[in-house]
């Protein structure tokens, strides 16, 4: 996303008018830096990542892809247990046999590659190491993975994508090559990018990855004209929605949704996560969040954060919410007196939130769409018609004035979920460009 002096935000060649607060942000410069890290020319053409030529036979390519799929499956096992760090899996393969494997998970600081090498032991010498994300080349909580890989005597490293972290970003591959190792990249690069889409946006835009989720009827309604909304979609779709919650650090709704539905907003999958799901309520300067809402009454058991504006004048009400355990985050207001979304995302990121699932309602969803701050969207669509001119639509906000200025999703998939359908696509420019670069890398690998 780039920010122009007029306060309009470009997305995929389209523009959308947002609040004046956006023009004060640094996303324009961040985006240009992101394009350089992705290997994307300023003109919009791919300048290429890892432009060296790979001399890989078709048979070898098939083998590399097979082991990389296993690597990605290993990395996925860290889901819910790594944020804000990336999902990484690694295999050590010798003579076609896996002799070591590992995946990253908290609180153990050891990286996936080191775990795999530790299991392989002496069999790592002369073997091939597979990893979905470039090995780190810097000192952090642990020494560089590249040092361990070289010391173990690995002869070849097969990787999915570069690590967008500026401290790595190609340096890992360079160190391995300079040490005489063969390095092959771009293997299942698209799948590797999708696996770490949150981490990529975090590193390149310095804000949380935002996923908008809506459940609606075939005609785009989220409630009837009388306000009835439970349940538009079936049990399978609702279970899929819970699975989505498990993937994210925080879930967000507008205060109107809290007042209308009094939701719990919890992760009820029962799956392990190393940090609790944070519930975020977007309010306004008026501060309408009811003290008797379930979110407030359970704030000491499950983190609940209220985002309001620095101009909020209801100090007594805020103090009451705080006494219940609600954390108050005040950010600058937009030109409508509501929290500036870009600033709110920056604040959430500074508080350790790397991913945000926006669930509703229509006005909050519309505000994120208007501001072009959506990276991904999932619509659970029930094959039923609600109708009615006063029935609530899924997306509110100002909306696009022309068809040319609408927000276009790319990489769209459609999947049947029980009796309903899930449509998912990408809307954020950074992740769209990352996926485009990954496709080029995959093509180079397969040549």
XYZ file of C-alpha atoms in Angstrom:
447
model
C 0.000 0.000 0.000
C 1.319 3.447 -0.854
C 0.133 6.691 0.641
C -0.224 9.751 -1.548
C -0.214 13.343 -0.399
C -3.953 13.515 -0.979
C -4.569 10.757 1.570
C -5.717 8.189 -0.992
C -4.317 4.684 -0.770
C -3.420 2.675 -3.809
C -4.111 -1.056 -3.931
C -3.468 -3.026 -7.051
C -3.961 0.031 -9.270
C -7.090 1.065 -7.386
C -7.538 3.845 -4.885
C -9.699 4.260 -1.865
C -10.383 7.264 0.275
C -9.456 6.790 3.920
C -9.304 8.920 7.035
C -6.871 11.788 7.102
C -4.843 9.976 9.773
C -3.403 7.613 7.131
C -1.444 10.386 5.427
C 0.586 10.803 8.604
C 1.818 7.192 8.435
C 4.999 5.806 6.902
C 3.449 3.064 4.816
C 4.530 4.651 1.515
C 8.221 4.389 2.368
C 7.663 0.992 3.957
C 6.065 -0.264 0.754
C 8.978 0.876 -1.416
C 11.395 -0.870 0.931
C 9.223 -3.963 0.853
C 9.313 -4.085 -2.946
C 13.108 -3.978 -2.884
C 13.232 -6.853 -0.393
C 10.855 -8.894 -2.523
C 12.859 -8.265 -5.673
C 10.083 -6.227 -7.297
C 10.983 -3.301 -9.509
C 9.470 0.118 -8.821
C 7.641 -0.123 -12.123
C 5.701 -3.130 -10.865
C 7.693 -5.698 -12.875
C 9.422 -8.552 -11.121
C 13.156 -7.970 -11.109
C 13.675 -11.496 -9.798
C 14.652 -13.159 -6.573
C 17.655 -15.483 -6.406
C 18.477 -14.929 -10.073
C 21.152 -17.647 -10.249
C 20.366 -20.643 -12.421
C 19.662 -24.023 -10.846
C 20.859 -27.110 -12.671
C 18.193 -29.502 -11.344
C 16.963 -32.515 -13.291
C 13.245 -33.258 -13.498
C 13.658 -36.339 -11.315
C 15.598 -34.391 -8.695
C 12.986 -31.631 -8.768
C 10.279 -34.164 -7.966
C 12.325 -35.503 -5.045
C 12.976 -31.989 -3.714
C 9.285 -31.145 -3.898
C 8.349 -34.334 -2.059
C 10.691 -33.611 0.823
C 9.695 -29.937 0.865
C 6.049 -30.966 1.295
C 7.095 -32.972 4.342
C 9.034 -29.930 5.559
C 5.968 -27.698 5.226
C 3.861 -30.244 7.108
C 6.436 -30.227 9.883
C 6.410 -26.435 10.025
C 2.610 -26.432 10.292
C 2.904 -28.364 13.547
C 4.106 -25.129 15.131
C 0.807 -23.388 14.378
C -0.354 -21.500 17.459
C 3.012 -22.020 19.134
C 5.428 -19.665 17.365
C 3.922 -16.173 17.069
C 5.371 -13.641 16.442
C 8.057 -15.794 14.838
C 7.744 -17.753 11.577
C 6.609 -21.317 11.012
C 9.692 -23.334 10.081
C 10.268 -27.032 9.496
C 13.441 -28.822 8.461
C 14.569 -32.263 7.293
C 18.013 -33.786 6.926
C 17.986 -36.357 4.122
C 20.793 -38.762 3.327
C 20.603 -41.165 0.362
C 16.865 -40.551 0.088
C 16.175 -41.339 3.759
C 15.142 -38.790 6.408
C 17.730 -38.986 9.201
C 16.721 -35.842 11.082
C 13.678 -33.629 11.417
C 12.610 -30.634 13.441
C 10.175 -27.771 13.618
C 10.228 -24.530 15.539
C 7.974 -23.998 18.533
C 8.025 -21.911 21.678
C 9.337 -21.810 24.321
C 12.328 -23.862 23.099
C 14.587 -21.342 21.292
C 16.349 -23.904 19.061
C 15.498 -23.407 15.400
C 14.104 -26.146 13.177
C 17.386 -26.672 11.319
C 19.359 -27.117 14.542
C 16.846 -29.650 15.852
C 17.019 -31.619 12.611
C 20.834 -31.562 12.641
C 20.889 -32.632 16.280
C 18.747 -35.670 15.472
C 20.805 -36.540 12.366
C 24.107 -36.409 14.235
C 27.053 -37.706 12.206
C 24.733 -38.711 9.368
C 24.339 -35.024 8.496
C 27.783 -34.951 6.867
C 27.313 -34.936 3.102
C 23.510 -34.903 3.458
C 20.869 -32.496 2.127
C 19.001 -30.146 4.458
C 15.487 -29.032 3.544
C 13.947 -25.926 5.089
C 10.952 -23.831 4.030
C 12.491 -20.494 5.087
C 16.047 -19.251 4.555
C 18.338 -20.177 7.478
C 19.189 -17.252 9.717
C 22.672 -15.746 9.458
C 22.717 -13.533 12.543
C 22.911 -13.795 16.309
C 19.562 -13.459 18.074
C 18.313 -15.678 20.872
C 20.481 -18.381 19.254
C 23.642 -18.450 17.121
C 23.213 -18.400 13.306
C 21.705 -21.526 11.781
C 24.099 -21.149 8.857
C 27.013 -21.747 11.229
C 25.447 -24.986 12.503
C 24.642 -26.166 8.972
C 28.192 -25.585 7.749
C 29.739 -27.168 10.844
C 27.554 -30.265 10.456
C 29.004 -30.905 6.996
C 25.752 -30.499 5.052
C 26.532 -30.483 1.312
C 23.272 -29.088 -0.070
C 20.490 -26.841 1.247
C 17.084 -26.850 -0.451
C 14.856 -23.947 0.602
C 11.446 -22.512 -0.163
C 11.837 -18.744 0.134
C 14.052 -15.988 1.447
C 13.551 -14.755 4.973
C 12.195 -11.172 4.623
C 13.749 -10.192 7.947
C 16.279 -7.463 7.017
C 18.856 -9.207 9.229
C 18.652 -12.251 6.946
C 17.105 -11.534 3.504
C 19.606 -13.396 1.331
C 22.568 -13.274 3.727
C 21.923 -16.839 4.851
C 22.045 -18.191 1.317
C 25.174 -16.151 0.595
C 27.017 -17.498 3.635
C 26.152 -21.076 2.699
C 27.329 -20.633 -0.901
C 30.544 -18.962 0.189
C 31.213 -21.996 2.390
C 30.924 -24.233 -0.682
C 27.417 -25.615 -0.138
C 25.013 -26.039 -3.026
C 21.896 -23.941 -2.413
C 18.635 -24.542 -4.282
C 15.730 -22.150 -3.713
C 12.184 -21.663 -4.954
C 11.008 -25.195 -4.125
C 7.263 -24.944 -3.377
C 7.830 -21.206 -2.943
C 4.136 -20.333 -3.191
C 3.145 -22.766 -0.445
C 6.097 -21.535 1.631
C 4.930 -17.946 1.200
C 1.349 -18.757 2.146
C 2.514 -20.655 5.219
C 4.338 -17.557 6.496
C 2.098 -14.840 5.037
C 1.708 -13.321 8.514
C 5.457 -13.131 9.100
C 6.098 -11.656 5.653
C 3.638 -8.786 6.152
C 4.969 -8.235 9.687
C 8.516 -7.851 8.427
C 7.749 -5.718 5.387
C 4.997 -3.454 6.723
C 5.676 -3.532 10.470
C 2.030 -4.098 11.322
C -0.222 -7.090 11.989
C -1.475 -9.239 9.129
C -5.216 -8.494 8.817
C -7.694 -11.199 7.805
C -11.330 -10.162 7.375
C -13.857 -12.931 7.991
C -17.565 -12.633 7.306
C -20.430 -15.126 7.382
C -23.274 -14.107 5.094
C -26.195 -15.210 2.984
C -25.975 -15.630 -0.764
C -27.263 -12.071 -1.184
C -24.595 -10.640 1.129
C -26.647 -10.179 4.312
C -25.363 -10.816 7.827
C -28.761 -10.379 9.524
C -32.441 -10.135 8.653
C -34.368 -6.865 8.711
C -35.283 -7.638 12.355
C -31.650 -8.233 13.317
C -31.761 -12.051 13.517
C -28.325 -13.471 12.714
C -27.879 -16.773 14.596
C -27.081 -18.764 12.649
C -26.778 -17.843 8.981
C -24.159 -20.516 8.274
C -24.124 -24.133 9.411
C -22.129 -25.963 12.061
C -19.282 -26.938 9.714
C -18.706 -23.321 8.651
C -18.796 -22.167 12.258
C -16.236 -24.836 13.176
C -14.047 -23.592 10.311
C -14.391 -20.092 11.728
C -13.137 -21.374 15.080
C -10.172 -22.955 13.320
C -9.402 -19.555 11.816
C -9.419 -17.982 15.268
C -6.791 -20.454 16.386
C -4.400 -19.181 13.702
C -4.466 -15.567 14.916
C -3.091 -13.598 17.845
C -6.142 -11.385 18.193
C -9.761 -11.132 17.095
C -11.458 -7.789 16.509
C -15.046 -6.556 16.454
C -16.714 -3.181 16.566
C -18.549 -2.022 19.672
C -21.847 -2.256 17.793
C -21.378 -6.005 17.428
C -20.721 -6.332 21.156
C -23.888 -4.390 21.969
C -26.013 -6.369 19.496
C -24.677 -9.921 19.996
C -22.774 -9.936 23.315
C -20.212 -12.425 21.900
C -17.569 -14.422 23.764
C -14.916 -14.237 21.001
C -12.926 -17.198 22.305
C -10.834 -19.905 20.658
C -12.884 -23.011 21.390
C -10.864 -25.460 19.266
C -9.073 -26.865 22.291
C -5.826 -26.842 20.289
C -2.602 -25.798 21.955
C -1.498 -22.177 21.715
C 1.358 -20.571 23.609
C -0.389 -17.208 23.991
C -4.074 -16.551 24.706
C -6.288 -15.088 21.983
C -6.615 -11.342 22.589
C -10.102 -9.879 22.097
C -10.035 -6.362 20.638
C -13.040 -4.028 20.587
C -12.958 -0.938 18.375
C -14.994 1.816 20.041
C -15.155 5.580 19.575
C -14.643 8.705 21.646
C -18.074 8.078 23.180
C -16.913 4.743 24.680
C -20.074 2.650 24.428
C -18.686 -0.735 25.514
C -21.147 -1.947 28.198
C -19.586 -2.908 31.561
C -21.959 -5.884 31.753
C -20.858 -7.289 28.366
C -19.447 -10.817 28.458
C -16.146 -9.528 27.069
C -15.828 -7.117 29.995
C -16.985 -9.545 32.662
C -14.454 -12.165 31.519
C -11.583 -9.745 30.839
C -9.519 -11.072 33.742
C -9.703 -14.601 32.349
C -9.285 -13.794 28.646
C -7.430 -10.640 27.529
C -9.809 -7.899 26.341
C -8.473 -4.687 24.861
C -10.526 -1.599 24.056
C -9.314 0.688 21.290
C -10.665 4.195 21.668
C -9.407 7.655 20.793
C -7.190 10.084 22.646
C -10.168 12.452 22.589
C -12.370 10.076 24.610
C -14.066 12.162 27.292
C -15.789 9.457 29.346
C -13.071 9.007 31.973
C -15.377 7.487 34.588
C -16.663 4.859 32.169
C -13.119 3.995 31.045
C -12.018 3.661 34.657
C -14.875 1.266 35.352
C -13.918 -0.885 32.376
C -10.288 -0.861 33.497
C -11.293 -2.052 36.966
C -12.961 -5.038 35.294
C -9.644 -5.929 33.641
C -10.138 -4.303 30.222
C -6.958 -2.818 28.816
C -7.489 0.642 27.294
C -5.505 1.613 24.176
C -6.056 5.198 23.062
C -4.977 6.203 19.547
C -5.488 9.277 17.405
C -8.900 9.810 15.873
C -9.697 9.833 12.176
C -11.761 12.608 10.567
C -14.945 10.920 11.801
C -13.881 10.731 15.418
C -13.208 6.998 15.322
C -9.859 5.304 16.042
C -7.454 5.693 13.136
C -7.060 2.127 11.903
C -3.497 2.509 10.645
C -2.392 3.921 13.984
C -4.348 1.253 15.849
C -2.565 -1.473 13.882
C 0.798 0.091 14.643
C -0.094 0.144 18.332
C -1.258 -3.471 18.299
C 1.958 -4.501 16.550
C 4.015 -2.697 19.180
C 2.099 -4.689 21.805
C 3.108 -8.000 20.207
C 0.062 -8.661 18.029
C 1.319 -10.075 14.727
C -2.031 -11.156 13.264
C -5.591 -9.863 13.560
C -8.820 -11.605 12.559
C -11.528 -9.010 11.957
C -14.935 -10.626 12.457
C -17.373 -7.750 12.392
C -19.586 -6.002 12.249
C -20.398 -4.367 8.967
C -19.113 -0.923 9.904
C -15.723 -2.147 11.154
C -15.353 -4.416 8.118
C -16.207 -1.491 5.851
C -13.725 0.779 7.610
C -10.897 -1.712 7.048
C -11.910 -2.132 3.401
C -12.144 1.633 2.875
C -8.673 2.076 4.380
C -7.270 -0.764 2.249
C -5.873 -2.444 5.348
C -7.102 -5.941 4.505
C -4.486 -8.545 3.581
C -6.812 -11.515 3.205
C -10.537 -12.167 3.262
C -12.687 -15.228 3.868
C -16.429 -15.215 3.204
C -18.493 -18.090 4.527
C -21.522 -18.052 2.233
C -24.771 -19.820 3.085
C -26.939 -20.814 0.077
C -29.926 -18.894 1.371
C -31.528 -15.585 0.437
C -32.542 -13.100 3.137
C -33.618 -10.117 1.037
C -35.020 -6.844 2.283
C -33.676 -3.366 1.724
C -33.135 -2.833 5.456
C -31.386 -6.170 6.116
C -27.780 -5.580 7.175
C -25.116 -6.027 4.490
C -21.780 -7.670 5.236
C -19.626 -4.655 4.362
C -20.512 -1.136 5.465
C -18.349 1.958 5.378
C -18.155 4.572 2.643
C -17.625 2.137 -0.213
C -16.114 2.564 -3.653
C -17.544 5.347 -5.850
C -16.705 3.541 -9.102
C -16.109 -0.050 -10.172
C -12.511 0.848 -11.007
C -11.949 1.713 -7.339
C -13.329 -1.487 -5.862
C -11.094 -3.824 -3.891
C -10.293 -6.830 -6.053
C -9.337 -10.138 -4.450
C -6.696 -12.306 -6.118
C -5.710 -15.938 -5.732
C -9.315 -16.758 -4.926
C -10.288 -20.253 -3.814
C -13.782 -21.658 -3.289
C -14.347 -24.615 -0.990
C -17.503 -26.333 0.175
C -17.763 -26.454 3.974
C -20.713 -28.581 5.018
C -23.795 -27.018 3.450
C -21.998 -23.678 2.945
C -19.087 -22.363 0.897
C -15.865 -20.603 1.889
C -14.425 -18.072 -0.555
C -10.925 -16.886 0.313
C -8.662 -14.428 -1.500
C -5.858 -11.936 -1.001
C -6.302 -8.166 -0.991
C -3.083 -6.769 0.501
C -0.514 -5.505 -1.933
C 2.523 -6.762 -0.015
C 1.350 -10.364 0.221
C 0.095 -10.307 -3.378
C 3.535 -9.166 -4.558
C 5.221 -11.777 -2.360
C 3.113 -14.509 -3.934
C 3.876 -13.191 -7.415
C 7.598 -13.299 -6.649
C 7.177 -16.824 -5.272
C 5.546 -17.971 -8.499
C 8.519 -16.645 -10.477
C 10.918 -18.424 -8.110
C 8.995 -21.682 -8.555
C 9.131 -21.337 -12.335
C 12.902 -20.808 -12.220
C 13.332 -23.875 -10.055
C 11.261 -26.067 -12.390
C 13.054 -24.947 -15.566
